Amino acid sequence: SRLLAAPRQQRHPLPKSPNDRCTLVWKAHSVFVLKESQSFAVNMFKGQINPSQVFPFPSVLNEEQTQFLQELVPPISKFFEEVNDPMKNDSLEKVEDSTMEGLKEMGAFGLQVPTDLGGVGLTNTQYARLVEIVGKHDLGVGITLGAHQSIGFKGILLFGNSAQKEKYLPKLASGETLAAFCLTEPSSGSDAASIRTTATLSPCGKHYLLNGGKIWISNGGLAEIFTVFAKMPIKDEKTGEMKDKITAFIVERSFGGVTHGPPEQKMGIKASNTAEVYFDNVPVPVENVLGEVGGGFKVAMSILNNGRFGMAAALSGTMKGVISQAVDHAANRVQFGSKIHTYGVIQEKLARMAMLQYVTESMAYMISGNMDSGSKDYHIEAAISKIFASEAAWEVADECIQVMGGMGFMKGSGVERVMRDLRIFRIFEGTNDILRLFVALNGFQDAGKHLKSLQKAMKNPLGNAGLLAGEVTKRVRRRAGLSTGLTLQGSIHPELSYSGDLAVNAIEHFGVTIENMLFKHGKNILHEQFVLKRVADSAIDLYAMIVVLSRASRSLSQGHASAQHEKILCETWCVEANDRIMKNVRDLKSNSTTQIFKNIKAISAAMVENGGTVSPHPLGF
Amino acid sequence: MSRVLVGVKRVIDYAVKVRVKPDHSGVVTDGVKHSMNPFCEIAVEEAVKLKEKKLFKEVVAVSCGPAQATETIRTALAMGCDRGIHVEVTGKDYESLGPLQVSKIFAALAKKEEASLVILGKQAIDDDCNQTGQMTAALLDWPQGTFASEVEIEGDKVKVVREIDGGLETIKINMPAVVTADLRLNTPRYATLPNIMKAKKKKIANMKPADLGVDIVSRLEVLRVDEPPTRLAGVKVETVDDLVAKLKESGTI
């Protein structure tokens, strides 16, 4: 299967120890690599610009879809403003029953289920717009809905056969049954491939017996339908040996043997039910295998990848909400004789909050637009958007509290609840740390392939003279700091050409850095996490520059009233992002950072040895 | 004869901060959030409830205005009305459209559609006229039950509990009749997504006032629109004597 097919130029043996995390992260996620990708992110790692998915800013809704969406927004907003009580949900540590009923009647549980199976049949972009409303008001409810439809039964939508779809989707769409996604186990979080829940085929061959325990399952205590991942021994076609592979199953609580633990007590999203789920000899009919037998890992990663844009959309709504509160406070609070929004310190906070929200929103709708247009290789962008959105939202909420001062700290303002709700977003659905490795390694893999094909061309230089001459010139010019003719002219609005130049310059430097890292480390780049993190940070900043250039260009071209405001958001972002990228590029070249990496390793090792901080107390005791 | 006509008006949303146009000819409406007049929502809810009680066969939602008025009709359809009628009025005609013209349109439609009951909101939150229901009844020469906080159908009569200054007044009027909805009549339902989807299939007929033989020329001309004067700060006094002195000073007593 593609899962274990090693990329062409990097045939290395299977990881020797199950702890070879980086290898597994990379290989596991390599299911997404496609040839001749149109993805901007994939190409930027090669120092190339492929504008097809990013310019112009996607507008994918036709008139009917736009009109329909416009009709959906007011009732949903009204429901969340008037019926849902986020403070009550937070203190009860559950979504109020009347609210759940209202959401079910509203149709909120089957937004992307096709209409002929009882759902609302929304496209990704339409779904993003509605999820933005939920994110603005109540993330606890957002996770209840998201755990159900964004991941809980998404597998059935993506991989289910028609029998499975017809059997399960109608009741899931109406909310009569709730769904949960069961992957994580006590000893398997980021290392999802190491799960231990087993599925054993019964002697009669009609069902599998599921045994194991899952932890931290959202909706675990409420769900009727579970997407469960378990391992089973599969015969490898080529070698004939038995290997443990993961299979995805649709499991009904009514099959018997499914129990769950009490609701976990959490820092935030308290209204969302989180529980352990145990499977004790649960008989699962063979018809309930989801996707291919042994193809469960791909199913899991596809589900998570497919739902990721929703997080950026929801969080852009959350940020809008807290920003309104911060602005309202700053515009009215008087200290030292003036409204505090007249002070530079506050102005900087508000402006940065606005930029972070603008980037997140732009990413969310660019990605949902690409997905709706049929793109299949959006995985790097989706990962980037998840990392960016979760960290931006945390920063924005934190700064909102700071602007509001003591009031922000008080329960009554509601912002502390938002802050507590937001913390988990950097952790679940792929920790931001793992996703950074994923972004960097994916990029390296494709760039590496490109270099390999160049190496091949070198073996036949006369036949490939043109290609080689071009590549050599490009490299010589880049290393001399000269431009190689890459340009965004024609793609972006002329008023943004300076920012566009910054982006192009950044891409050129980024491309060189990637190549240098590959030359320096080769396939051991897998293990250079300090490098990978900085590469990922640069990739995120680069993609962010491009999305705001695209969005601001569109606003300028369409003559929006806010176009000039968006222009300065875009320009400010690009100047600072470019600075960060250049710093990362310099750091990755410098010897002092190599020393820093060594220091970091040593400090960490000493801490582990000492069980904590190492230096003795300044007082000696 | 088992049909209810409900009027719905598209107005600036109640939560929006209204701004006067720089030329003082009216208020800013471009790019401003609009929604169904809250009293019209209550009217629609009442009509749909009566239909659900099987007292009427069909509820028709009517709105007068430009193309965007169909959005408001669609909301009414999503709440349970069966079909809609959009009476198209645009541009300067729309700016000068007021209760007299609208009531003429409604009177014509009530006759054309053979409605037994016309339910309207008691007033619109943009002009606060509180006239359309009353004028419609007068033009039709039908009885009216205005400021309704309770509506009950008893055979071919309607019992209406009206909210009046002195308290509550209960009247019984013959159908066909006009009723206007007050705040406490009911709590409007939320349009659910499945109902919005179903509403897409319901029909909205389009017509012009001329098709109904109605002349919408306005007899009123708006001269100027101004914001209310800014509220002046109050003054705090220490004692009752100070208060009396200040009141005498200002000429109030």
Coordinates of C-alpha atoms in Angstrom, one line a residue, chain A residues 64 67-68 71-72 75-76 78-79 82-83 105-107 111 115 119-120 130, chain B residues 14 33 41 70-71 74-75 78 188-194 196-197 199-200:
Chain A
E64 CA -27.6 30.3 -5.7
Q67 CA -28.0 33.4 -1.7
F68 CA -28.7 30.2 0.3
E71 CA -30.3 33.1 4.3
L72 CA -28.6 30.6 6.7
P75 CA -31.0 32.3 12.0
I76 CA -27.8 30.6 13.2
K78 CA -29.8 34.6 16.2
F79 CA -29.8 31.2 17.8
E82 CA -30.5 34.4 22.1
V83 CA -30.8 30.8 22.9
E105 CA -34.0 21.1 15.0
M106 CA -31.8 23.8 13.4
G107 CA -30.1 21.1 11.3
L111 CA -24.3 20.5 7.6
T115 CA -29.5 16.6 1.1
G119 CA -28.4 16.9 5.6
V120 CA -28.0 20.5 4.5
L130 CA -21.4 28.9 9.5
Chain B
Y14 CA -32.8 46.7 15.4
K33 CA -27.7 45.1 7.9
E41 CA -42.1 38.2 12.7
T70 CA -37.7 38.8 -1.5
E71 CA -35.1 37.9 1.2
R74 CA -38.0 33.9 2.1
T75 CA -37.5 34.2 5.8
A78 CA -38.8 29.4 6.1
P188 CA -41.4 33.8 16.9
R189 CA -39.8 30.5 16.0
Y190 CA -36.2 30.2 14.6
A191 CA -36.0 29.4 10.9
T192 CA -34.3 26.1 10.9
L193 CA -31.8 25.1 8.1
P194 CA -34.0 22.3 6.8
I196 CA -34.9 27.3 4.8
M197 CA -34.0 24.5 2.3
A199 CA -38.5 27.3 1.5
K200 CA -36.3 27.4 -1.6

